[in-house]
XYZ file of N, CA and C in Angstrom:
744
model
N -0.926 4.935 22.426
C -0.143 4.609 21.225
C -1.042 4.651 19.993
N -0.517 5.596 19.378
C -1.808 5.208 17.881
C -0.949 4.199 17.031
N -2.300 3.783 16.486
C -2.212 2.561 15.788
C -2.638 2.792 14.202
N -2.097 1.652 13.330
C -2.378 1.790 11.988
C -2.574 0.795 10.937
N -2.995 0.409 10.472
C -3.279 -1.327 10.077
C -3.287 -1.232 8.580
N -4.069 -2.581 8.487
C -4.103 -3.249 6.623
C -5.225 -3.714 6.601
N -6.148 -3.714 5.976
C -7.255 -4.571 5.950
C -8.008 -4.927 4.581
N -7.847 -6.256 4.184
C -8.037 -6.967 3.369
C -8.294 -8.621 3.659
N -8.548 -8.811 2.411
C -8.969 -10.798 2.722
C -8.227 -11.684 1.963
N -7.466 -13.223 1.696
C -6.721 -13.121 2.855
C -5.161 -12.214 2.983
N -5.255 -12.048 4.251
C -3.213 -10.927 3.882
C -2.253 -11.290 3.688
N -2.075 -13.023 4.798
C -0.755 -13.958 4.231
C 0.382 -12.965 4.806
N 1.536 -12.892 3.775
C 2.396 -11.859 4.449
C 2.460 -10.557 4.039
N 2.409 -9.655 5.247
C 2.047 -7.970 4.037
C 3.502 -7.546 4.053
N 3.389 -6.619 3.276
C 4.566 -5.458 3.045
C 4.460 -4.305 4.298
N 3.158 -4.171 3.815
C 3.053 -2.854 4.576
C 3.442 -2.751 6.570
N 3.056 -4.060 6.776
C 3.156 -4.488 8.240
C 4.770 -4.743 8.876
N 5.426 -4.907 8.241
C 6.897 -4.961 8.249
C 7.365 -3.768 8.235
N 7.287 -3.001 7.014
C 7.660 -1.461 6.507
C 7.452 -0.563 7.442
N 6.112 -0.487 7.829
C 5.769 0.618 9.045
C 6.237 0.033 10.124
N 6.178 -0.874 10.850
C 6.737 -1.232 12.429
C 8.376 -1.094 12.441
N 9.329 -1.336 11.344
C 10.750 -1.084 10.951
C 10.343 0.674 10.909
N 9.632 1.135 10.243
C 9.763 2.767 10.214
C 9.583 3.168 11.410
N 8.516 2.694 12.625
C 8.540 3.587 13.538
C 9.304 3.329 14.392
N 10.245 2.177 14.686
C 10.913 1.332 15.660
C 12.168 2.354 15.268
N 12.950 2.637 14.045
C 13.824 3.429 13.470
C 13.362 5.163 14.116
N 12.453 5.524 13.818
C 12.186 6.794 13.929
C 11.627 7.475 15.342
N 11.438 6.112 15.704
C 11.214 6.597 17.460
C 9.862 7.378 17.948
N 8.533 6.829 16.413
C 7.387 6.836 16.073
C 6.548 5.698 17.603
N 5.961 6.391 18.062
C 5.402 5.885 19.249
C 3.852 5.068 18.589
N 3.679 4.211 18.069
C 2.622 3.736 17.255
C 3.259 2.183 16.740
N 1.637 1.617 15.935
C 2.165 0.179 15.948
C 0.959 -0.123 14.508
N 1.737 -0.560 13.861
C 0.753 -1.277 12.357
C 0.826 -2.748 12.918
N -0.669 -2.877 12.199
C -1.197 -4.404 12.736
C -1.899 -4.592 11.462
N -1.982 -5.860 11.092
C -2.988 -6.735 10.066
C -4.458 -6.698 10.877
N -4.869 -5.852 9.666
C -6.607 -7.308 10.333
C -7.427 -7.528 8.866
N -7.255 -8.780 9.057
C -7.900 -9.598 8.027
C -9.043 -10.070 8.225
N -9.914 -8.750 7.730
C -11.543 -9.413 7.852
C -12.155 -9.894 6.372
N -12.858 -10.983 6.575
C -14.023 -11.755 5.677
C -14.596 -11.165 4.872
N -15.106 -10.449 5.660
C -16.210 -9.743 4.676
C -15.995 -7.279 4.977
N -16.307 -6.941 3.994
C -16.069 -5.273 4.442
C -17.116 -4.755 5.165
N -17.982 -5.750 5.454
C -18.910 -4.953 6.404
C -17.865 -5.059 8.195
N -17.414 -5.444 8.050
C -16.539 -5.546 9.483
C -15.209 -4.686 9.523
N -15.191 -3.925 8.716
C -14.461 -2.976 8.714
C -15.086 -1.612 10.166
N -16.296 -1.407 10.001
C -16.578 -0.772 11.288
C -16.301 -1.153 12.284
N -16.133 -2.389 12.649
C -15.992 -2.769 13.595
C -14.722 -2.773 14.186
N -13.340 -3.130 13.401
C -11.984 -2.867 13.496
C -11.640 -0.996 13.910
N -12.762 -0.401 13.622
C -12.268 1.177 13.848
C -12.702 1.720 14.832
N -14.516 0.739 15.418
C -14.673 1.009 16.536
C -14.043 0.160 17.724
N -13.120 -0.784 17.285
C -12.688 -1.578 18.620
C -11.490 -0.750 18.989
N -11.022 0.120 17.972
C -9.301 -0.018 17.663
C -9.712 2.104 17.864
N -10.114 2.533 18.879
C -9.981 4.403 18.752
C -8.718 5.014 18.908
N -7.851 3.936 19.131
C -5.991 4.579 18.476
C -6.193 4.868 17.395
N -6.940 4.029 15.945
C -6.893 4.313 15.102
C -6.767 5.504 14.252
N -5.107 6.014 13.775
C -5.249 6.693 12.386
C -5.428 7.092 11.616
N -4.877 5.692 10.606
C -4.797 5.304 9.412
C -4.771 3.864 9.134
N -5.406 3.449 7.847
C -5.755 2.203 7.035
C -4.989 2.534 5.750
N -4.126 0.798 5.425
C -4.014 0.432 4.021
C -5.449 -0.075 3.673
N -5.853 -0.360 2.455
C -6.995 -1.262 1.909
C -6.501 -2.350 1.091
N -6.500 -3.349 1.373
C -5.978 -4.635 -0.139
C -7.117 -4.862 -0.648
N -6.648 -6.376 -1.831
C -7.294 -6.987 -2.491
C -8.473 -7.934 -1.375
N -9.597 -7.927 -1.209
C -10.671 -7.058 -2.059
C -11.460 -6.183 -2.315
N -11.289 -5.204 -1.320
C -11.928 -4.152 -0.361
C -11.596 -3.023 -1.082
N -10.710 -2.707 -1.900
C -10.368 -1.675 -2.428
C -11.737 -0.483 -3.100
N -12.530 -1.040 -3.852
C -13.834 -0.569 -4.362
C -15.129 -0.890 -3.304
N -15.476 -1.639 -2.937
C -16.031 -1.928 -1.444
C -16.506 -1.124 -0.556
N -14.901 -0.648 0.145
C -15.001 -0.227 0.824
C -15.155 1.406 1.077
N -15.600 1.720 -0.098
C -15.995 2.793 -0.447
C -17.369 3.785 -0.152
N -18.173 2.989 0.369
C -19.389 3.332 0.879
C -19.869 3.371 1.960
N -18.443 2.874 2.756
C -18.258 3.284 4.545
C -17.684 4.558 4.777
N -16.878 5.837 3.663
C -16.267 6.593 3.777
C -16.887 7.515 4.047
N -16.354 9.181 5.119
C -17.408 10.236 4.870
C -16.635 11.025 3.485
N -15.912 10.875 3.010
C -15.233 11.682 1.702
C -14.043 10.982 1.242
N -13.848 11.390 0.087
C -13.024 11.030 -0.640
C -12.069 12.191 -1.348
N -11.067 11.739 -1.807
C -10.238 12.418 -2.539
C -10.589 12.930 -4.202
N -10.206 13.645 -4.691
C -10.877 13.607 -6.039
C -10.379 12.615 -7.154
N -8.786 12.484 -6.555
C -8.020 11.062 -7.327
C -8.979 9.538 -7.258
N -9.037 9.151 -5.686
C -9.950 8.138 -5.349
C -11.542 8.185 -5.865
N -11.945 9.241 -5.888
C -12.869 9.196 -6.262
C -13.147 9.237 -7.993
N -12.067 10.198 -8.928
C -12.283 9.375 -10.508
C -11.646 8.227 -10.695
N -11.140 7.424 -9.957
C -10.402 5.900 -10.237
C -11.379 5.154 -9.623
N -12.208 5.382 -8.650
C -13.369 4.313 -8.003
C -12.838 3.559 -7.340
N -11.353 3.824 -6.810
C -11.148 2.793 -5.607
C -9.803 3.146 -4.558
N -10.166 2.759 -3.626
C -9.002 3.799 -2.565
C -7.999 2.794 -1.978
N -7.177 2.877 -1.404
C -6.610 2.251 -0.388
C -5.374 2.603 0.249
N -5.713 4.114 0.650
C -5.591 4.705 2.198
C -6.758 5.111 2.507
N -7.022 5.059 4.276
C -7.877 5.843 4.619
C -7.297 6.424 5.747
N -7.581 7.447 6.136
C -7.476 8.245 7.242
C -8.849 8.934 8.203
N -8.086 8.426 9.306
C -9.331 8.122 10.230
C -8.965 9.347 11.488
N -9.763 10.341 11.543
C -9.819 11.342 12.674
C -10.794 11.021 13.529
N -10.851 11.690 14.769
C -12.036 11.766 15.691
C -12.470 12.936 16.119
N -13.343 13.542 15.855
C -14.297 14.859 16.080
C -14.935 14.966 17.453
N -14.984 14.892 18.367
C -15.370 14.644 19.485
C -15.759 13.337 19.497
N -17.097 12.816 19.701
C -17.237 11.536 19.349
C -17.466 10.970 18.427
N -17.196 11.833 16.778
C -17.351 10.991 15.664
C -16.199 10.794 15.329
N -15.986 9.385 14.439
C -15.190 9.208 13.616
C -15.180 9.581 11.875
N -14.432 10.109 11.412
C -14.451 10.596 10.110
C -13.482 9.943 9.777
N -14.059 9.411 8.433
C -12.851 8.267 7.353
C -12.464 8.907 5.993
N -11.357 9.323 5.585
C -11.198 9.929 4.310
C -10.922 9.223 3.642
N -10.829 8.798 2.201
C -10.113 7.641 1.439
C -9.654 8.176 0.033
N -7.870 8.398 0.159
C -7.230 8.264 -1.173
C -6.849 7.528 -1.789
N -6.410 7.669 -2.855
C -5.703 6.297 -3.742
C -3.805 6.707 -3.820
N -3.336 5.859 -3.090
C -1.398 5.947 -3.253
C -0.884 5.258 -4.807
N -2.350 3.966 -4.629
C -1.994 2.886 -6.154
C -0.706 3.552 -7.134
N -1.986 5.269 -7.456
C -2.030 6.106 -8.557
C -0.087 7.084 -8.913
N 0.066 7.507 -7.303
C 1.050 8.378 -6.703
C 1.981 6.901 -6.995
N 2.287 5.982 -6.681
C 3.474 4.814 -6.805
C 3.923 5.059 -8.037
N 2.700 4.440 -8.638
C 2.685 3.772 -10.230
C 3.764 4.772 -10.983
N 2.690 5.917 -11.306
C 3.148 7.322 -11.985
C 4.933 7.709 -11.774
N 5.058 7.839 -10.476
C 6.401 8.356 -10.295
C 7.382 7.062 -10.489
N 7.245 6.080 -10.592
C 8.474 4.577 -10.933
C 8.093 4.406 -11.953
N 7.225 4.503 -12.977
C 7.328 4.523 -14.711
C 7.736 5.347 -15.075
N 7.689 6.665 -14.967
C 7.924 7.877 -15.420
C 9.098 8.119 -16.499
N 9.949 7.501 -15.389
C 11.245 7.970 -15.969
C 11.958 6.784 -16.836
N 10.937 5.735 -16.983
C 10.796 4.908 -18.120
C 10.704 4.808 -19.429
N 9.651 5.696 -19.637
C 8.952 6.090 -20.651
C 9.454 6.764 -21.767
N 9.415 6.190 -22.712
C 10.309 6.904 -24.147
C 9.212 7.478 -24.876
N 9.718 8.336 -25.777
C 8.663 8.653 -27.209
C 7.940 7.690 -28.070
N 8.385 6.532 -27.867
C 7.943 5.351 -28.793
C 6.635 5.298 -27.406
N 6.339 5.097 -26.357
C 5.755 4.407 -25.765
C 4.508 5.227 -25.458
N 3.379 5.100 -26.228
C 2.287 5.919 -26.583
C 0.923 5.199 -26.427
N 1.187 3.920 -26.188
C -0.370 3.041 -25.710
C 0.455 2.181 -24.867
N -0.829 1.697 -24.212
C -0.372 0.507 -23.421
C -1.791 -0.572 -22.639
N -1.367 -1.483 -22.952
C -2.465 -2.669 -22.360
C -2.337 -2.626 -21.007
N -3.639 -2.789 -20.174
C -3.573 -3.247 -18.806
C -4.231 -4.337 -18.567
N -3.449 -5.190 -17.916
C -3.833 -6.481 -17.896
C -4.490 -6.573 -16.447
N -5.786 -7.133 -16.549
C -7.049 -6.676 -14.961
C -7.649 -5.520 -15.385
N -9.265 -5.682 -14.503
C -9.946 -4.762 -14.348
C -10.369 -4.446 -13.072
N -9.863 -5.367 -11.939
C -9.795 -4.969 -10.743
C -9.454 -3.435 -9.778
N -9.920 -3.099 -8.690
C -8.828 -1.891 -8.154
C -8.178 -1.421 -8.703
N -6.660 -1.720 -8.322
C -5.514 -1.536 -9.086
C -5.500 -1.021 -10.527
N -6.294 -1.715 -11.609
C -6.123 -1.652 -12.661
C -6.605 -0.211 -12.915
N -7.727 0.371 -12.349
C -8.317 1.288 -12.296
C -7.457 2.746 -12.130
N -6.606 2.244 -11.013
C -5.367 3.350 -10.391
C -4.461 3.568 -11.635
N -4.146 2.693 -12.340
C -2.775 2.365 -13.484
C -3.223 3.026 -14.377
N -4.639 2.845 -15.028
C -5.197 3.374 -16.036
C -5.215 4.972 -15.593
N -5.531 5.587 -14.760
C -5.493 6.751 -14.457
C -4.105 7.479 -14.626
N -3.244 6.699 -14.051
C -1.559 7.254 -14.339
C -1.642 7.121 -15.289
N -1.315 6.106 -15.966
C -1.485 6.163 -17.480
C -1.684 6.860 -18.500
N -2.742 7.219 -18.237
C -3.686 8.315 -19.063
C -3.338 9.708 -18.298
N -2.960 10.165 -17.309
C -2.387 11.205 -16.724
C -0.869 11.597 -17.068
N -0.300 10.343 -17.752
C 0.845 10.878 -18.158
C 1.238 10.740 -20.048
N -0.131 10.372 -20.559
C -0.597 11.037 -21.906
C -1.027 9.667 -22.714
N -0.848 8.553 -22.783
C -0.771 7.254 -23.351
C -2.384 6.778 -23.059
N -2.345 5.915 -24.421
C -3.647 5.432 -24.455
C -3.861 4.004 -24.322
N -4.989 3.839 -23.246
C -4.927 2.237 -22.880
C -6.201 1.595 -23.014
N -5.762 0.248 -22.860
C -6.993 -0.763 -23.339
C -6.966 -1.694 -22.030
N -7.665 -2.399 -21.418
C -7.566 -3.044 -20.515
C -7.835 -4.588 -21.394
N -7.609 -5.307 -20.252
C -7.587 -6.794 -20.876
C -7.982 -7.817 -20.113
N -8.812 -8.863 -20.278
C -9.710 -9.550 -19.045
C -9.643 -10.887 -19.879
N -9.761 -12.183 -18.991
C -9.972 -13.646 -19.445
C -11.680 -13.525 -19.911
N -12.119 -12.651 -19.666
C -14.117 -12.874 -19.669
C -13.938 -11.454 -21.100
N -15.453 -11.717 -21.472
C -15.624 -10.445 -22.609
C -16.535 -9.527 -21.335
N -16.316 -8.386 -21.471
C -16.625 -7.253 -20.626
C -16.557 -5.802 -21.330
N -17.542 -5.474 -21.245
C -17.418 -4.044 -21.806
C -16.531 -3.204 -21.549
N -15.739 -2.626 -23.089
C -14.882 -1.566 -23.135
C -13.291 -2.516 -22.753
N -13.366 -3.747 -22.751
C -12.214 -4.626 -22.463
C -12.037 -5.429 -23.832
N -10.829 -6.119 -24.230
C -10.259 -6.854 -24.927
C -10.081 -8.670 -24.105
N -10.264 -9.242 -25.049
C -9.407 -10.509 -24.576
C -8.278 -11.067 -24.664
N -7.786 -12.305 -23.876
C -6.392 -12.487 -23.920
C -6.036 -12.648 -25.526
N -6.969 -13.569 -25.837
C -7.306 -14.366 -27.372
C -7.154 -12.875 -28.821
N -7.310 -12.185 -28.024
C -7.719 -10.942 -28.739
C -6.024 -10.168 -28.960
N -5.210 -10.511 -28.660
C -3.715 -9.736 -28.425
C -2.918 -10.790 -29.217
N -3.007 -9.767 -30.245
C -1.806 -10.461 -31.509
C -0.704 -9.900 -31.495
N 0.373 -10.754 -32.241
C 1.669 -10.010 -32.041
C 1.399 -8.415 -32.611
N 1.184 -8.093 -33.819
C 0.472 -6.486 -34.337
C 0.109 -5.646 -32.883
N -0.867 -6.479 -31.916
C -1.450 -5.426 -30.841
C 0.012 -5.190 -29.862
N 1.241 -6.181 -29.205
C 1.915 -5.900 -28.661
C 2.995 -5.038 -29.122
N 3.281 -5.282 -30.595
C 4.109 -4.064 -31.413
C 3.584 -2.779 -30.797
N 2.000 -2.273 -31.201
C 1.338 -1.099 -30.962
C 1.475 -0.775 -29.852
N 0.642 -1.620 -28.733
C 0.312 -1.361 -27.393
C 1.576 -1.900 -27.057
N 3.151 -1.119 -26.811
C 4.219 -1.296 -26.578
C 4.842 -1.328 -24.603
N 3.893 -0.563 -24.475
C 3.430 -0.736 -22.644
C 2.707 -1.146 -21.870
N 2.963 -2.685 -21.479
C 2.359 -3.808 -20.595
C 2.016 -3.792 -19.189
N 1.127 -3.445 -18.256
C 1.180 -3.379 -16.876
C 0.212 -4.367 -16.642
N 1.177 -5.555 -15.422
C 0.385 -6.694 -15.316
C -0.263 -6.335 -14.044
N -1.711 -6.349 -13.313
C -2.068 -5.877 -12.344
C -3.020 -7.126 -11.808
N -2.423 -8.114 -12.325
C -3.723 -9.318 -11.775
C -2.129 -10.228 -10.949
N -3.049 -10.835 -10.239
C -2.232 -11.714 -9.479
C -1.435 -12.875 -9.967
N -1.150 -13.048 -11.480
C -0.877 -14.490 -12.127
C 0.716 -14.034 -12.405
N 1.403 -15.150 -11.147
C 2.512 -14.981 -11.423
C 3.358 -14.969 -9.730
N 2.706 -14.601 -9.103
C 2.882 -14.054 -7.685
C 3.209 -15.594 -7.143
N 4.168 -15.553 -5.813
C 4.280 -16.202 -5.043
C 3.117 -17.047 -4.694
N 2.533 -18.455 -4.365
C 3.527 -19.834 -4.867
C 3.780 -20.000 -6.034
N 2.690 -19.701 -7.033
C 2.314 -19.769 -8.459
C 3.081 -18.825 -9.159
N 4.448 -19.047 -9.104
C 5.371 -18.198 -9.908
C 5.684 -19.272 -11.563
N 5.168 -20.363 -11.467
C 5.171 -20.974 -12.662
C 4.450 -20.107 -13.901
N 3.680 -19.444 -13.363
C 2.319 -18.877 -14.696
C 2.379 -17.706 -14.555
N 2.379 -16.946 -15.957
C 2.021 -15.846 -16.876
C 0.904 -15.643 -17.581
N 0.847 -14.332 -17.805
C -0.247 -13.891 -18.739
C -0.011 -14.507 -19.929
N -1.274 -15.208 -20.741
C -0.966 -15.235 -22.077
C -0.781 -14.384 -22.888
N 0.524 -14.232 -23.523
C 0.860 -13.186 -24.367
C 1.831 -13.693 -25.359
N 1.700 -12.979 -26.793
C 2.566 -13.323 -27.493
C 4.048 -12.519 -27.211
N 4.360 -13.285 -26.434
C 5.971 -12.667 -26.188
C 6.984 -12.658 -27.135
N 7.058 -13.959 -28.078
C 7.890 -13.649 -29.278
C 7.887 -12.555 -30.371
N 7.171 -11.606 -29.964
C 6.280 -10.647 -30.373
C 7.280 -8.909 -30.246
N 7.697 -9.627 -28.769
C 8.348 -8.376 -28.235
C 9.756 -7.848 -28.582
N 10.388 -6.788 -28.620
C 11.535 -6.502 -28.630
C 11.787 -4.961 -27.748
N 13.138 -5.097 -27.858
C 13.622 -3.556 -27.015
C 12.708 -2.384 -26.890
N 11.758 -1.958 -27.969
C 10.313 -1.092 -27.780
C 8.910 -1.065 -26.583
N 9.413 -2.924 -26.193
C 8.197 -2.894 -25.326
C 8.845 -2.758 -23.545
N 7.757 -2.378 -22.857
C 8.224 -2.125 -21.480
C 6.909 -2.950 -20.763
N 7.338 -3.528 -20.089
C 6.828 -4.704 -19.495
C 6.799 -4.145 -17.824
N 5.537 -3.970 -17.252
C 5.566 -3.284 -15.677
C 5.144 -4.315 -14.730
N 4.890 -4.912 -13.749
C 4.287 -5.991 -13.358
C 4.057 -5.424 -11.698
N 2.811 -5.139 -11.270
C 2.842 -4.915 -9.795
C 3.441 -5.516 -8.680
N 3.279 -7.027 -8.876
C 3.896 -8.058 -8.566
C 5.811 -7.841 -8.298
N 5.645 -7.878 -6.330
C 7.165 -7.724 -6.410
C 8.244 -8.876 -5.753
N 6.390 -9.872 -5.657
C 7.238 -11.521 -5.258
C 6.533 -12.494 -6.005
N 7.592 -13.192 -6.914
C 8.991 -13.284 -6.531
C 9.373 -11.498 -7.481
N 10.680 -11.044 -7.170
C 11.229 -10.177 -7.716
C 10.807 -9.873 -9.329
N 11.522 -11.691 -9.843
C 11.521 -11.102 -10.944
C 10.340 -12.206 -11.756
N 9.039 -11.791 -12.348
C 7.862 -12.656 -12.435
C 8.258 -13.371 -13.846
N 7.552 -13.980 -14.010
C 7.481 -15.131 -15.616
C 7.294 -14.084 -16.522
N 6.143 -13.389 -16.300
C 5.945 -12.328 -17.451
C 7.421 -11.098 -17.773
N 8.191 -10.479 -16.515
C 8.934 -10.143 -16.767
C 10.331 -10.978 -17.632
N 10.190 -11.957 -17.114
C 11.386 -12.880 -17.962
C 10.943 -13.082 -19.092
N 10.347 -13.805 -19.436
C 9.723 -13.939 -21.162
C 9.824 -12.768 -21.958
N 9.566 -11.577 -21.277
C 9.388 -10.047 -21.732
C 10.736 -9.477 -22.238
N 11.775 -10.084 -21.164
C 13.409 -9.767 -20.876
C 14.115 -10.673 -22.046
N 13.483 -12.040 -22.171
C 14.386 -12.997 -23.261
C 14.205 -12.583 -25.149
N 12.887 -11.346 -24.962
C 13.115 -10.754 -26.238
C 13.186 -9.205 -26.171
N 14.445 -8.991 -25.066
C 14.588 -7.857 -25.118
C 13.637 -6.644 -24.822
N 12.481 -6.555 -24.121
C 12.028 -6.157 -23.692
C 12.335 -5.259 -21.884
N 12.575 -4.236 -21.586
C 12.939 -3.703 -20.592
C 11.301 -4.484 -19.727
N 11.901 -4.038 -18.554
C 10.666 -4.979 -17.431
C 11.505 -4.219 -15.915
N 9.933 -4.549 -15.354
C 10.617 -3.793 -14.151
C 9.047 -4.117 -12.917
N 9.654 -4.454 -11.234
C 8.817 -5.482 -10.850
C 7.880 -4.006 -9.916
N 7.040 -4.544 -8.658
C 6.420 -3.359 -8.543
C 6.857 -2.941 -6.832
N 8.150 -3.223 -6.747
C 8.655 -3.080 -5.420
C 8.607 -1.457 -5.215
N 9.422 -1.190 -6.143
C 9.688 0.453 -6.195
C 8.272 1.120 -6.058
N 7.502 0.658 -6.552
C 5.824 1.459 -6.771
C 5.572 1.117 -4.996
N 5.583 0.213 -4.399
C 5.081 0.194 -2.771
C 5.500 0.518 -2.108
N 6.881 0.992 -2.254
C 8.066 1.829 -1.633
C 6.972 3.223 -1.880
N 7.022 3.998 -2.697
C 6.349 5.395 -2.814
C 5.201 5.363 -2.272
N 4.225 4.272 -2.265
C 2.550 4.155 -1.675
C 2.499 4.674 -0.457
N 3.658 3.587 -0.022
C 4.046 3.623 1.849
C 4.317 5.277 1.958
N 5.181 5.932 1.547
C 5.509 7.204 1.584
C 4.259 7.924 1.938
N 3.530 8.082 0.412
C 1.825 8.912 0.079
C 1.327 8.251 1.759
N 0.808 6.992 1.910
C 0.183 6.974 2.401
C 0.135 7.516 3.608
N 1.522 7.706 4.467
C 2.233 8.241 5.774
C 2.069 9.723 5.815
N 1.930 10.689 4.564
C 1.654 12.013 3.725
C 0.254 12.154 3.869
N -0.875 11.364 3.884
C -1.990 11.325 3.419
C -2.635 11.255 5.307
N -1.605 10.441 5.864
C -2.457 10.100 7.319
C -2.310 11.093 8.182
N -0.777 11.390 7.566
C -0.504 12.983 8.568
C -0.995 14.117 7.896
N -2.353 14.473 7.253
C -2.793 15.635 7.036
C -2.552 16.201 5.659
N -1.584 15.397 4.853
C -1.090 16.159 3.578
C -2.061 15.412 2.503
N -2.875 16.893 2.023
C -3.896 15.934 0.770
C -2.876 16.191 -0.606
């Protein structure tokens, strides 16, 4: 039976582990996705040498950039964004070969797309994590100019303190890519001047629990379109199933 997993720290409940075992149970896919939640990414070898069913790998939060220096190649997407999370795992006689793309990039792109108006020509990304890395690439792949945004001062970044109502007028496209907001802690949002916003701004949030986040509501009560990041992991899952079966 080949097998296909998630590996990140901690996983809690995944998406991906549900999605694929419902896909192959439906499709009559002789294989089985499993969590493994290791500590640290040096134990990632070890999950691929216990596990020679092995595939294919999701990568989470924190392994995404990491785990990058266990790979024998990369994609050219994964590799100008600096962080992957698919890998695909062959066996050569007795080697194993690990490839690693980025889906982040393939989600994002195709569920904004058809969002996107003429007004919407910059946009803030909120994180500099993984993810943020993937967004900025769509982003900028589909012509718009972005600024990232961090609680710390960091080179080539803005602060929260730093986003006046003037910057959310401008930077009219918001993608929240940090975890503030997510299931338990659905009380808290990004600081932002939301009274700021109107029907011009588009509010993206990776975050697809709960559904609908603080930042999207605040975003929504001044008319702001918003939209959560279910649809974007729906397409990942796709790429990534594309990516394991051979399609670069």
């Amino acid at each position: 039976m080949d097998k296909y997993g998630l590996i990140g720290y901690p996983l809690g409940h995944s998406f991906s582990v549900s999605y694929f075992n419902q896909k192959f149970a439906d499709e009559g896919i002789n294989a089985k996705y499993i969590n493994f939640e290791i500590p640290s990414i040096e134990m990632v070898m070890e999950v691929v040498s216990a596990n020679p069913e092995l595939k294919g790998l999701n990568v989470t939060i924190p392994y995404k950039e990491k785990v990058i220096e266990y790979l024998d190649q990369l994609s050219p997407e994964a590799r100008a964004i600096g962080a992957v999370n698919v890998i695909r795992v062959t066996h050569d006689g007795g080697k194993v070969k690990m490839k690693g793309f980025n889906s982040d990039v393939i989600g994002f792109t195709q569920s904004i797309e058809p969002m996107l108006e003429a007004h919407h020509q910059k946009a803030l990304i909120l994180g500099t994590g993984g993810a943020s890395k993937a967004i900025n690439y769509g982003l900028r792949s589909l012509g718009l100019e972005t600024v990232f945004v961090s609680r710390y001062e960091k080179p080539d970044t803005v602060c929260y303190r730093d986003i006046t109502p003037d910057v959310v007028r401008e930077y009219n496209v918001i993608v929240n890519c940090t975890p503030v907001g997510m299931f338990p802690k659905t009380e808290e949002c990004p600081p932002l001047p939301y009274e700021a916003m109107d029907e011009h701004n588009l509010l993206y949030d990776l975050i697809y629990n709960p559904d609908e986040t603080l930042f999207m509501k605040r975003g929504a009560e001044y008319g702001a379109q918003v939209k959560n990041g279910l649809e974007m992991l729906l397409l990942q899952a796709f790429a990534s199933w594309e990516f394991w079966n051979g399609k670069d």
